[in-house]
Coordinates of C-alpha atoms in Angstrom, one line a residue:
X1 CA -17.9 18.3 -21.9
X2 CA -14.1 17.1 -22.1
X3 CA -14.5 15.1 -19.0
X4 CA -18.2 13.5 -19.5
X5 CA -17.5 9.5 -19.2
X6 CA -18.0 7.4 -21.9
X7 CA -16.8 3.7 -20.5
X8 CA -16.2 2.6 -17.2
X9 CA -14.0 -0.1 -16.0
X10 CA -13.0 -2.3 -13.0
X11 CA -9.9 -2.8 -11.5
X12 CA -8.1 -5.0 -11.4
X13 CA -8.5 -6.6 -14.0
X14 CA -7.6 -9.8 -12.2
X15 CA -8.1 -9.3 -8.6
X16 CA -6.0 -11.6 -6.1
X17 CA -8.2 -13.1 -2.8
X18 CA -6.9 -16.4 -0.6
X19 CA -8.3 -18.8 1.8
X20 CA -8.3 -18.3 5.2
X21 CA -9.9 -20.2 8.3
X22 CA -10.8 -17.8 10.3
X23 CA -14.1 -16.2 11.0
X24 CA -14.1 -13.2 9.1
X25 CA -15.1 -10.9 11.5
X26 CA -13.9 -6.8 11.5
X27 CA -10.0 -7.3 12.2
X28 CA -10.2 -10.8 11.3
X29 CA -9.1 -10.7 7.0
X30 CA -7.4 -8.4 5.9
X31 CA -7.2 -6.0 1.7
X32 CA -4.6 -8.0 -0.3
X33 CA -1.5 -5.1 -1.7
X34 CA -2.9 -2.8 -4.1
X35 CA 0.4 -0.8 -4.1
X36 CA 3.6 -2.1 -6.0
X37 CA 5.9 -3.5 -3.2
X38 CA 3.3 -2.6 -0.4
X39 CA 2.6 -5.4 2.1
X40 CA 0.1 -6.3 4.0
X41 CA -0.2 -5.6 7.8
X42 CA -3.4 -7.0 9.5
X43 CA -4.1 -5.7 13.0
X44 CA -2.5 -8.8 15.3
X45 CA -1.2 -10.2 12.1
X46 CA -2.0 -12.7 9.6
X47 CA -3.3 -15.3 12.0
X48 CA -5.9 -14.7 14.6
X49 CA -6.0 -14.9 18.1
X50 CA -6.7 -19.1 17.7
X51 CA -3.6 -19.7 14.8
X52 CA -6.2 -19.5 12.4
X53 CA -5.0 -18.1 9.4
X54 CA -6.9 -14.5 7.8
X55 CA -8.3 -14.0 4.7
X56 CA -6.6 -11.9 1.7
X57 CA -10.0 -10.3 0.3
X58 CA -9.9 -8.8 -2.8
X59 CA -11.2 -5.8 -3.0
X60 CA -12.6 -4.1 -6.8
X61 CA -12.9 -0.3 -7.7
X62 CA -14.4 1.3 -11.0
X63 CA -12.6 4.1 -13.2
X64 CA -14.2 6.0 -15.6
X65 CA -12.8 7.3 -18.5
X66 CA -13.5 10.0 -21.6
X67 CA -13.9 9.5 -24.6
X68 CA -10.0 10.2 -25.7
X69 CA -9.2 6.8 -23.0
X70 CA -8.6 9.6 -20.3
X71 CA -8.9 8.1 -16.4
X72 CA -11.8 10.7 -15.4
X73 CA -12.3 9.5 -11.8
X74 CA -12.9 6.7 -9.7
X75 CA -16.1 6.1 -9.3
X76 CA -18.1 5.6 -6.2
X77 CA -21.3 5.5 -4.5
X78 CA -20.8 9.0 -3.7
X79 CA -20.7 9.4 -8.0
X80 CA -23.6 6.7 -8.8
X81 CA -25.4 3.5 -8.0
X82 CA -23.2 0.7 -8.3
X83 CA -24.7 -3.1 -8.5
X84 CA -21.7 -5.4 -8.4
X85 CA -22.8 -8.6 -9.7
X86 CA -20.3 -11.5 -9.0
X87 CA -20.6 -15.9 -10.0
X88 CA -18.0 -17.6 -9.3
X89 CA -17.2 -21.6 -9.3
X90 CA -14.9 -24.2 -8.1
X91 CA -15.1 -26.8 -11.5
X92 CA -11.4 -28.6 -10.5
X93 CA -12.9 -32.1 -9.5
X94 CA -15.4 -32.3 -12.6
X95 CA -12.0 -31.0 -14.9
X96 CA -9.4 -32.8 -16.7
X97 CA -6.2 -34.1 -14.8
X98 CA -2.8 -32.3 -14.9
X99 CA 0.4 -34.1 -17.0
X100 CA 1.7 -30.9 -17.6
X101 CA 1.0 -27.6 -19.6
X102 CA -1.1 -27.8 -22.4
X103 CA 0.5 -24.7 -24.6
X104 CA 3.7 -27.3 -24.3
X105 CA 3.6 -27.8 -28.1
X106 CA 5.4 -31.3 -28.9
X107 CA 5.7 -31.7 -25.6
X108 CA 2.3 -31.8 -23.8
X109 CA 0.7 -34.9 -22.5
X110 CA -2.9 -35.3 -23.5
X111 CA -5.0 -35.3 -19.9
X112 CA -8.0 -37.5 -19.5
X113 CA -10.9 -36.6 -16.7
X114 CA -10.6 -36.2 -13.1
X115 CA -13.7 -38.6 -11.5
X116 CA -13.7 -40.6 -14.7
X117 CA -15.8 -43.0 -13.1
X118 CA -18.7 -40.2 -12.2
X119 CA -21.1 -40.1 -15.0
X120 CA -23.0 -37.0 -13.7
X121 CA -20.6 -34.0 -14.4
X122 CA -22.4 -31.5 -12.7
X123 CA -22.5 -32.9 -9.4
X124 CA -18.5 -32.6 -9.0
X125 CA -18.7 -29.0 -9.7
X126 CA -18.9 -26.9 -7.3
X127 CA -21.9 -23.6 -8.7
X128 CA -23.3 -21.6 -6.3
X129 CA -26.1 -19.4 -7.2
X130 CA -24.5 -15.9 -8.6
X131 CA -24.6 -12.7 -6.3
X132 CA -25.2 -9.2 -6.6
X133 CA -24.8 -6.2 -4.2
X134 CA -24.9 -2.5 -3.8
X135 CA -24.7 0.4 -1.5
X136 CA -21.9 0.8 1.1
X137 CA -20.9 -1.2 4.0
X138 CA -23.1 -4.0 2.8
X139 CA -22.6 -7.6 4.3
X140 CA -24.8 -10.6 5.9
X141 CA -25.7 -14.2 4.4
X142 CA -27.6 -13.1 1.8
X143 CA -24.2 -12.2 -0.2
X144 CA -22.5 -15.6 0.8
X145 CA -21.8 -18.0 -2.0
X146 CA -22.9 -20.9 0.1
X147 CA -25.4 -23.0 -1.8
X148 CA -22.9 -24.8 -4.6
X149 CA -22.9 -28.4 -3.9
X150 CA -19.8 -31.2 -4.6
X151 CA -21.7 -35.0 -4.6
X152 CA -24.7 -33.6 -2.6
X153 CA -22.8 -32.0 0.2
X154 CA -22.6 -28.0 0.3
X155 CA -19.5 -26.5 -0.2
X156 CA -19.3 -22.2 0.9
X157 CA -16.6 -20.9 -1.6
X158 CA -16.9 -17.0 0.4
X159 CA -19.0 -13.4 -0.2
X160 CA -19.3 -10.0 -0.9
X161 CA -19.4 -7.1 1.0
X162 CA -18.5 -3.6 0.2
X163 CA -16.5 -0.7 2.1
X164 CA -16.9 2.8 2.8
X165 CA -16.8 3.9 -0.6
X166 CA -19.3 1.0 -1.9
X167 CA -16.3 -0.8 -3.3
X168 CA -16.6 -4.7 -3.4
X169 CA -14.6 -6.7 -1.7
X170 CA -14.5 -10.4 -2.0
X171 CA -13.6 -12.9 0.5
X172 CA -12.7 -16.4 -0.5
X173 CA -13.0 -20.0 0.9
X174 CA -11.9 -21.3 4.2
X175 CA -9.0 -23.5 2.6
X176 CA -10.9 -26.7 3.3
X177 CA -10.6 -29.7 1.7
X178 CA -12.5 -33.3 2.0
X179 CA -12.7 -36.7 0.3
X180 CA -16.5 -37.6 -0.8
X181 CA -15.6 -41.2 0.2
X182 CA -12.4 -40.5 3.0
X183 CA -9.9 -42.1 0.8
X184 CA -6.3 -40.3 1.8
X185 CA -5.1 -38.0 -0.8
X186 CA -1.9 -39.8 -2.9
X187 CA -0.6 -37.3 -5.4
X188 CA 0.4 -34.1 -5.9
X189 CA -2.0 -32.5 -8.0
X190 CA -5.0 -35.4 -9.1
X191 CA -6.9 -36.7 -6.3
X192 CA -10.1 -38.4 -7.4
X193 CA -13.2 -37.9 -4.8
X194 CA -11.5 -34.8 -3.5
X195 CA -12.7 -31.4 -3.5
X196 CA -11.6 -27.9 -1.9
X197 CA -13.0 -24.6 -1.8
X198 CA -10.9 -22.0 -4.0
X199 CA -12.4 -21.1 -6.8
X200 CA -12.7 -17.8 -9.7
X201 CA -15.2 -16.2 -12.0
X202 CA -16.5 -12.9 -13.5
X203 CA -17.2 -9.3 -11.6
X204 CA -19.4 -7.2 -13.0
X205 CA -21.2 -4.0 -12.4
X206 CA -24.2 -1.7 -14.1
X207 CA -22.8 2.0 -13.0
X208 CA -25.9 4.7 -13.1
X209 CA -24.7 8.0 -12.6
X210 CA -25.7 11.2 -10.8
X211 CA -27.0 12.5 -14.8
X212 CA -29.0 9.2 -15.3
X213 CA -26.3 8.0 -17.5
X214 CA -26.3 4.0 -17.7
X215 CA -23.2 2.2 -18.3
X216 CA -22.0 -1.6 -17.8
X217 CA -18.4 -1.8 -17.0
X218 CA -16.2 -3.6 -18.6
X219 CA -15.9 -6.3 -16.2
X220 CA -12.8 -8.2 -14.4
X221 CA -12.3 -11.8 -13.1
X222 CA -11.6 -12.8 -9.4
X223 CA -9.1 -15.6 -8.1
X224 CA -9.1 -17.4 -4.6
X225 CA -6.0 -19.0 -4.2
X226 CA -3.6 -20.4 -1.6
X227 CA -2.5 -18.1 1.6
X228 CA 0.7 -16.7 0.8
X229 CA 3.2 -18.1 3.3
X230 CA 6.1 -15.9 2.0
X231 CA 4.7 -12.2 3.1
X232 CA 6.9 -9.4 1.0
X233 CA 8.6 -12.1 -1.0
X234 CA 8.2 -12.0 -4.6
X235 CA 9.1 -14.8 -8.0
X236 CA 11.9 -13.7 -9.8
X237 CA 9.3 -14.2 -12.8
X238 CA 5.9 -12.9 -11.6
X239 CA 2.8 -13.7 -13.3
X240 CA 3.2 -9.8 -13.8
X241 CA 6.0 -10.6 -15.5
X242 CA 4.7 -13.3 -17.9
X243 CA 1.8 -11.4 -19.1
X244 CA 4.0 -8.6 -19.8
X245 CA 6.4 -10.5 -22.0
X246 CA 3.3 -12.1 -23.7
X247 CA 2.0 -8.5 -24.5
X248 CA 5.1 -7.3 -25.6
X249 CA 5.4 -10.4 -27.9
X250 CA 2.2 -9.6 -29.3
X251 CA 2.8 -5.8 -29.9
X252 CA -0.1 -4.9 -27.2
X253 CA 2.3 -3.1 -25.5
X254 CA 5.7 -1.4 -25.9
X255 CA 8.8 -2.0 -23.6
X256 CA 10.6 0.8 -23.0
X257 CA 13.6 1.8 -25.4
X258 CA 16.0 1.2 -22.4
X259 CA 15.8 -0.3 -19.0
X260 CA 15.7 1.3 -16.0
X261 CA 17.8 -0.1 -13.5
X262 CA 16.1 0.0 -10.3
X263 CA 13.1 -0.8 -12.0
X264 CA 13.8 -3.6 -14.5
X265 CA 17.0 -5.1 -13.3
X266 CA 17.0 -5.1 -9.7
X267 CA 14.0 -6.9 -8.7
X268 CA 15.3 -9.8 -10.9
X269 CA 18.5 -9.9 -8.6
X270 CA 17.5 -8.7 -5.6
X271 CA 14.3 -11.2 -5.5
X272 CA 16.7 -14.0 -6.2
X273 CA 18.8 -13.4 -2.7
X274 CA 15.1 -12.5 -0.7
X275 CA 14.6 -16.0 -1.6
X276 CA 17.2 -17.1 1.0
X277 CA 14.7 -16.2 3.7
X278 CA 12.6 -19.7 2.4
X279 CA 15.3 -21.8 0.6
X280 CA 18.6 -22.7 2.1
X281 CA 20.3 -23.3 -1.2
X282 CA 19.3 -19.6 -2.0
X283 CA 20.6 -18.5 1.2
X284 CA 24.4 -20.1 0.3
X285 CA 24.1 -18.8 -3.1
X286 CA 23.1 -14.8 -2.8
X287 CA 21.9 -14.8 0.6
X288 CA 23.6 -12.5 3.5
X289 CA 27.3 -12.1 3.4
X290 CA 27.9 -14.2 0.2
X291 CA 29.9 -12.6 -2.7
X292 CA 26.3 -13.2 -4.8
X293 CA 24.0 -11.1 -2.2
X294 CA 22.2 -8.6 -4.5
X295 CA 20.9 -6.4 -1.9
X296 CA 24.2 -6.0 -0.5
X297 CA 24.7 -1.9 -0.9
X298 CA 28.3 -1.9 -2.1
X299 CA 27.2 -4.7 -4.8
X300 CA 24.2 -2.6 -5.9
X301 CA 26.7 0.5 -6.4
X302 CA 28.8 -1.2 -8.8
X303 CA 25.7 -3.1 -10.6
X304 CA 23.8 0.1 -11.0
X305 CA 27.2 1.9 -12.2
X306 CA 27.3 3.2 -15.7
X307 CA 31.0 3.7 -15.3
X308 CA 33.3 1.0 -17.8
X309 CA 34.9 0.2 -14.8
X310 CA 32.4 -2.0 -13.8
X311 CA 31.3 -3.3 -17.2
X312 CA 32.8 -6.3 -16.8
X313 CA 30.7 -7.3 -13.2
X314 CA 27.3 -6.6 -15.1
X315 CA 28.3 -8.7 -17.6
X316 CA 29.6 -11.7 -15.6
X317 CA 25.9 -11.4 -13.6
X318 CA 23.9 -11.3 -17.4
X319 CA 25.9 -14.6 -18.4
X320 CA 24.9 -16.4 -15.1
X321 CA 21.2 -16.4 -16.7
X322 CA 19.6 -18.7 -18.9
X323 CA 18.7 -17.9 -22.2
X324 CA 15.6 -18.3 -22.6
X325 CA 15.1 -18.9 -26.3
X326 CA 18.1 -21.4 -25.9
X327 CA 17.5 -25.0 -26.5
X328 CA 20.6 -26.0 -24.5
X329 CA 20.4 -27.7 -21.1
X330 CA 22.2 -25.5 -18.5
X331 CA 21.1 -26.3 -15.2
X332 CA 24.3 -24.4 -13.8
X333 CA 22.4 -21.6 -15.3
X334 CA 20.4 -19.3 -12.8
X335 CA 17.2 -18.7 -11.8
X336 CA 17.4 -22.2 -9.8
X337 CA 13.9 -23.0 -9.8
X338 CA 12.3 -26.2 -11.5
X339 CA 10.7 -25.9 -14.9
X340 CA 7.6 -26.8 -16.8
X341 CA 9.4 -30.1 -18.1
X342 CA 10.6 -31.4 -14.9
X343 CA 9.0 -34.4 -13.7
X344 CA 8.1 -35.5 -17.5
X345 CA 11.4 -35.2 -19.1
X346 CA 15.5 -34.8 -18.1
X347 CA 18.1 -33.1 -19.9
X348 CA 15.9 -30.6 -21.3
X349 CA 16.0 -26.9 -21.4
X350 CA 12.6 -26.5 -20.3
X351 CA 13.7 -28.4 -16.6
X352 CA 14.8 -25.3 -15.3
X353 CA 12.9 -22.5 -15.7
X354 CA 14.3 -19.2 -17.2
X355 CA 13.4 -15.4 -17.2
X356 CA 11.2 -14.3 -19.5
X357 CA 12.5 -13.0 -22.9
X358 CA 11.8 -8.9 -21.9
X359 CA 13.8 -10.0 -18.8
X360 CA 16.3 -10.8 -20.8
X361 CA 16.1 -8.5 -23.0
X362 CA 16.7 -6.2 -20.7
X363 CA 19.2 -7.7 -18.4
X364 CA 21.0 -8.0 -21.9
X365 CA 20.8 -4.2 -22.7
X366 CA 22.0 -3.2 -19.2
X367 CA 25.0 -5.7 -19.2
X368 CA 26.0 -3.3 -22.3
X369 CA 25.4 -0.5 -20.2
X370 CA 22.1 0.8 -22.3
X371 CA 20.4 1.8 -19.3
X372 CA 19.0 4.5 -17.0
X373 CA 19.4 4.9 -12.7
X374 CA 16.4 6.9 -12.2
X375 CA 14.9 5.6 -9.5
X376 CA 11.2 4.6 -9.4
X377 CA 8.8 6.7 -7.2
X378 CA 7.3 4.3 -4.3
X379 CA 4.0 4.7 -2.9
X380 CA 2.5 3.5 0.3
X381 CA -1.3 3.8 -0.9
X382 CA -3.0 3.9 -4.0
X383 CA -4.4 7.5 -3.1
X384 CA -1.0 8.1 -3.4
X385 CA -0.7 7.3 -7.0
X386 CA -1.4 9.6 -10.0
X387 CA -4.7 8.6 -11.3
X388 CA -4.0 7.9 -14.8
X389 CA -2.2 5.0 -13.2
X390 CA -4.0 4.5 -10.8
X391 CA -6.0 1.4 -12.8
X392 CA -2.6 -0.5 -14.4
X393 CA -1.3 0.1 -10.6
X394 CA -4.4 -2.6 -9.3
X395 CA -3.9 -5.2 -12.3
X396 CA -0.2 -5.3 -11.9
X397 CA 0.0 -5.6 -8.2
X398 CA -2.4 -8.4 -7.8
X399 CA -0.7 -10.5 -10.5
X400 CA 2.9 -9.3 -9.4
X401 CA 2.0 -11.3 -6.1
X402 CA 1.5 -14.2 -8.1
X403 CA 4.1 -16.7 -8.8
X404 CA 5.1 -16.7 -12.9
X405 CA 6.3 -20.4 -13.4
X406 CA 7.3 -23.1 -13.0
X407 CA 4.2 -23.8 -14.2
X408 CA 4.1 -27.8 -13.1
X409 CA 0.9 -26.9 -12.5
X410 CA 1.3 -23.9 -10.4
X411 CA 0.0 -22.1 -7.0
X412 CA -2.0 -19.6 -8.0
X413 CA -2.2 -19.3 -11.7
X414 CA -1.4 -21.2 -14.2
X415 CA 0.0 -21.8 -17.9
X416 CA -3.0 -20.8 -19.9
X417 CA -2.6 -16.8 -18.7
X418 CA 0.6 -17.2 -21.2
X419 CA -1.4 -17.7 -24.2
X420 CA -2.5 -14.8 -26.0
X421 CA -6.3 -16.6 -26.7
X422 CA -6.8 -16.1 -23.6
X423 CA -7.1 -12.2 -23.8
X424 CA -9.3 -9.4 -24.9
X425 CA -7.3 -6.3 -24.4
X426 CA -3.8 -6.2 -22.8
X427 CA -4.1 -7.3 -19.0
X428 CA -7.7 -8.1 -19.4
X429 CA -9.4 -11.3 -20.3
X430 CA -11.4 -12.3 -22.5
X431 CA -14.4 -13.1 -20.4
X432 CA -17.7 -15.1 -21.5
X433 CA -21.3 -13.7 -21.6
X434 CA -23.1 -13.3 -18.5
X435 CA -24.9 -16.5 -17.5
X436 CA -22.6 -18.8 -20.4
X437 CA -21.6 -21.6 -18.1
X438 CA -18.2 -23.1 -19.1
X439 CA -18.1 -26.3 -21.1
X440 CA -16.7 -29.3 -19.6
X441 CA -17.2 -31.9 -22.4
X442 CA -14.0 -31.4 -25.0
X443 CA -14.1 -34.9 -25.5
X444 CA -12.2 -37.9 -23.7
X445 CA -8.9 -36.9 -24.2
X446 CA -7.6 -33.0 -23.7
X447 CA -4.5 -32.3 -26.1
X448 CA -2.7 -29.3 -27.0
X449 CA -4.5 -28.8 -30.5
X450 CA -8.2 -28.6 -28.4
X451 CA -6.7 -26.3 -26.2
X452 CA -5.0 -23.4 -28.7
X453 CA -7.9 -23.7 -31.4
X454 CA -9.8 -20.7 -31.6
X455 CA -13.3 -22.2 -30.0
X456 CA -11.8 -23.8 -27.3
X457 CA -11.3 -24.2 -23.6
X458 CA -9.2 -20.6 -23.5
X459 CA -11.5 -18.9 -25.7
X460 CA -13.3 -17.0 -23.2
X461 CA -12.9 -16.9 -19.1
X462 CA -16.1 -17.7 -17.4
X463 CA -16.8 -19.4 -13.3
X464 CA -13.6 -21.1 -12.0
X465 CA -12.2 -21.5 -15.5
X466 CA -8.7 -20.2 -14.2
X467 CA -8.3 -22.4 -11.4
X468 CA -9.8 -25.1 -13.0
X469 CA -6.3 -26.4 -14.2
X470 CA -4.4 -26.3 -10.9
X471 CA -4.0 -29.5 -8.4
X472 CA -6.7 -30.8 -6.2
X473 CA -6.9 -30.2 -3.8
X474 CA -4.4 -27.8 -2.9
X475 CA -2.7 -28.5 -0.2
X476 CA -1.2 -31.8 -1.7
X477 CA 0.8 -29.5 -4.7
X478 CA 2.0 -27.0 -1.6
X479 CA 3.5 -30.0 0.2
X480 CA 4.8 -32.0 -2.6
X481 CA 6.5 -29.5 -4.8
X482 CA 9.3 -28.4 -2.7
X483 CA 13.1 -28.1 -3.4
X484 CA 16.0 -30.7 -3.9
X485 CA 14.4 -33.6 -5.6
X486 CA 17.9 -35.1 -6.2
X487 CA 19.7 -35.7 -2.7
X488 CA 23.1 -36.3 -4.2
X489 CA 23.4 -32.2 -5.2
X490 CA 25.2 -29.6 -3.0
X491 CA 22.5 -27.4 -2.4
X492 CA 19.0 -27.7 -1.9
X493 CA 18.1 -27.0 -5.3
X494 CA 16.2 -26.2 -7.8
X495 CA 13.2 -24.9 -5.8
X496 CA 9.5 -24.8 -7.0
X497 CA 7.7 -22.5 -5.5
X498 CA 9.8 -20.8 -2.3
X499 CA 8.6 -17.3 -2.1
X500 CA 5.0 -18.6 -1.4
X501 CA 5.4 -22.1 -0.3
X502 CA 9.0 -22.5 2.2
X503 CA 11.0 -25.2 1.6
X504 CA 13.7 -23.9 5.0
X505 CA 13.0 -21.5 7.2
X506 CA 15.1 -19.3 9.8
X507 CA 12.2 -20.3 13.0
X508 CA 11.7 -17.7 15.6
X509 CA 14.1 -19.3 17.9
X510 CA 16.7 -18.6 15.8
X511 CA 15.7 -15.2 15.1
X512 CA 15.9 -14.8 18.7
X513 CA 19.3 -15.9 19.6
X514 CA 20.5 -14.4 15.9
X515 CA 20.0 -10.7 17.6
X516 CA 20.6 -11.3 21.1
X517 CA 23.7 -9.1 22.0
X518 CA 24.9 -11.0 24.8
X519 CA 25.7 -14.4 23.0
X520 CA 28.7 -14.3 20.9
X521 CA 29.1 -13.0 17.4
X522 CA 30.5 -16.3 16.0
X523 CA 27.8 -18.7 18.2
X524 CA 25.2 -15.8 16.8
X525 CA 26.2 -16.6 12.7
X526 CA 25.2 -19.8 14.2
X527 CA 22.0 -19.3 14.5
X528 CA 21.8 -17.4 11.4
X529 CA 22.9 -19.9 9.4
X530 CA 20.4 -22.0 11.1
X531 CA 17.7 -23.1 8.8
X532 CA 14.8 -25.6 9.3
X533 CA 12.3 -27.4 7.1
X534 CA 8.9 -25.2 6.9
X535 CA 7.1 -28.7 6.8
X536 CA 9.3 -31.0 10.2
X537 CA 6.1 -31.0 11.9
X538 CA 4.1 -32.9 9.3
X539 CA 6.0 -36.1 9.0
X540 CA 8.5 -37.8 6.8
X541 CA 6.7 -40.4 4.3
X542 CA 4.5 -38.4 1.7
X543 CA 1.1 -39.6 2.2
X544 CA 1.3 -38.8 6.0
X545 CA 2.7 -35.2 5.1
X546 CA 0.2 -34.3 2.4
X547 CA -2.6 -35.8 4.4
X548 CA -0.7 -33.9 7.3
X549 CA -1.2 -30.6 5.5
X550 CA -5.0 -30.9 3.9
X551 CA -6.0 -31.4 8.2
X552 CA -3.2 -28.8 9.3
X553 CA -1.9 -26.0 6.9
X554 CA -3.2 -23.2 9.2
X555 CA -0.2 -24.7 11.6
X556 CA 2.3 -23.6 9.3
X557 CA 4.2 -20.2 10.2
X558 CA 4.1 -17.7 7.8
X559 CA 7.2 -15.9 6.7
X560 CA 7.2 -12.3 8.0
X561 CA 9.8 -9.6 8.1
X562 CA 11.6 -8.5 11.5
X563 CA 13.6 -6.0 12.1
X564 CA 17.0 -6.9 14.0
X565 CA 18.8 -4.9 16.9
X566 CA 21.0 -2.3 16.2
X567 CA 24.3 -4.6 16.9
X568 CA 24.7 -6.5 13.0
X569 CA 27.6 -8.3 14.7
X570 CA 30.6 -6.2 12.8
X571 CA 28.8 -6.3 9.9
X572 CA 27.6 -9.7 9.5
X573 CA 24.1 -10.4 10.6
X574 CA 20.9 -8.1 8.5
X575 CA 19.1 -5.5 9.5
X576 CA 15.7 -7.2 8.4
X577 CA 15.0 -10.6 8.6
X578 CA 12.0 -12.9 7.1
X579 CA 10.8 -15.2 9.9
X580 CA 8.8 -18.1 10.7
X581 CA 6.1 -16.4 12.7
X582 CA 3.1 -18.1 14.5
X583 CA 3.7 -21.6 14.4
X584 CA 0.9 -23.1 15.7
X585 CA 1.2 -25.2 18.7
X586 CA 4.8 -25.5 18.5
X587 CA 5.7 -21.7 19.6
X588 CA 7.0 -23.5 22.7
X589 CA 10.7 -24.1 22.6
X590 CA 11.8 -27.7 22.6
X591 CA 14.3 -28.8 25.2
X592 CA 16.8 -28.9 22.8
X593 CA 16.4 -25.3 22.7
X594 CA 16.5 -25.1 26.3
X595 CA 20.1 -27.2 26.0
X596 CA 21.6 -24.6 23.7
X597 CA 20.9 -21.3 25.9
X598 CA 22.2 -23.5 29.0
X599 CA 25.2 -23.8 27.1
X600 CA 25.6 -20.2 25.3
X601 CA 25.4 -19.5 29.6
X602 CA 27.5 -22.0 30.8
X603 CA 30.3 -19.1 31.7
X604 CA 28.1 -16.2 33.1
X605 CA 27.5 -16.4 37.2
X606 CA 23.4 -15.6 36.6
X607 CA 22.7 -17.3 33.5
X608 CA 19.2 -16.1 31.8
X609 CA 16.3 -18.2 33.7
X610 CA 15.0 -20.9 32.4
X611 CA 13.7 -19.8 29.0
X612 CA 10.7 -22.4 28.8
X613 CA 8.2 -24.8 31.1
X614 CA 7.7 -28.5 29.7
X615 CA 4.4 -29.9 31.1
X616 CA 5.0 -32.8 33.0
X617 CA 5.3 -35.9 30.7
X618 CA 3.8 -33.8 28.3
X619 CA 5.6 -33.3 25.0
X620 CA 5.1 -30.1 23.9
X621 CA 7.0 -30.5 20.2
X622 CA 7.4 -33.3 17.7
X623 CA 11.0 -33.5 17.2
X624 CA 12.9 -32.2 14.0
X625 CA 13.4 -35.1 11.5
X626 CA 15.6 -34.9 7.8
X627 CA 13.0 -34.9 5.4
X628 CA 13.2 -37.9 3.0
X629 CA 13.3 -37.0 -0.8
X630 CA 10.5 -38.4 -2.9
X631 CA 11.0 -37.7 -6.7
X632 CA 8.3 -35.5 -8.2
X633 CA 7.4 -37.9 -11.0
X634 CA 6.9 -40.8 -8.6
X635 CA 4.2 -39.2 -6.8

């Protein structure tokens, strides 16, 4: 039969789950995005009623293929008996320190072990018993990864469930981090005695079809990462861009002969402008009311035009971008993000992030007028996506939701993802044989020569091998890698990972006043322009800030899209905002907010009612203070 299934494969090939400290009840977790541009919208928001962050689950599906490589259908519990098997680990504390990306030939700094004094390295690796699950709507204690230990203390890493179709649902850890000696964290990535509860590992499945055929599915990987604090915002360079660029360079995939403006060019520009909601420098340069607001419909119309009269503008925008193949130091070029060299080297090309070679080639072709303007179809659900495109859509969406740099070290996944040795085929990692434990001893110093050799640590992915390259614990890196480390610059730029780790944000208080029609337009614009430090409640001293982040990360607001009122102050205010929401224990406006509301109603006969009630003798908020800038290479 032409539609006979001869092969099955798990998708997404790399699934992304995110930690959360809310108990994962019926409505207290949500499935991560499965379609490009889709933003999750969990009931009640991204936090529960107690202000705890909900977990993002990764959902895995199985697709059946015929002998010609065509997708026949998704395989569910209605078509087959599916036995899912998952093995995860957290290897961070038993791995090597992060200095910089070890694939930077000639510039990488060899690394020694974390927790060097601990001789029994196995005690540093959280390695729970592998689990299996099958059937529909399965869950419970027997599917929890809760018997792994760190230095003798059990550390839960997550659990398995299935949905109503028998698809696998993976939930990660609680976002908890601790030191077994109760030592304070002191640095951004290499805190000895500490562990966290992120993880990663292979996802496997055995499929028994109704006709009795038994097939082993091509395995996938799951990675548990920190929360997404910028919902609906994306990196100018995503992890998908990085992996796609590597795949093109290896001739594994072919890029289109001509880019399409809306599919390949506009996302680069639009994402840079959307970063205005999480970084004040981006707001000034690329945000609302800026001549370089790449989400302005009038500007988009010009940039998407193939008319000769608009060529000058396309070329001007193209020339603003940093050439990824250039060795020149060009800090005034864009995008204004730190690069892989930042912290170790100065005034070198890789001090700043470049778009990928493929992205740059697309921009170059666009500037020359060689592009199309076919608007891609946007889907709301995976079921709307053509069957043949569903598997890749799942993988692309998961990778697009992760940042593609800078890798110093990174937040979700990091530099090994751009190394060809990691990959079995386009977008599917080389996964170790089932039961194989990753090697942890590669000598006293881990160097470029070791990691890039054919049989080195990148040769096969297994439990814990993707997240081990990241900082420990994750909270210290997020509270360290912000923006504007040179306080003498005009703008707080460059930035690190603003789309996931915001720098400066528009508060809910500012949003309420900026969108209130009764407030004079000039005053509304003041509120709109005012940005506050996202970490403003965690103190100014560096060690105080990173340790507060470890304890109170779930207090932070999550940046979520809100719609403004119809009245847009004569076109000066946007229709859509990304606003800091659910900032725990600081939701009550403080006295300064009450003062500005009173001032705005000074001349009215009936001023607005008092907007807040301060408890007698008890401050309900911490005063906002300017952040003291600490060079990252001194952390």
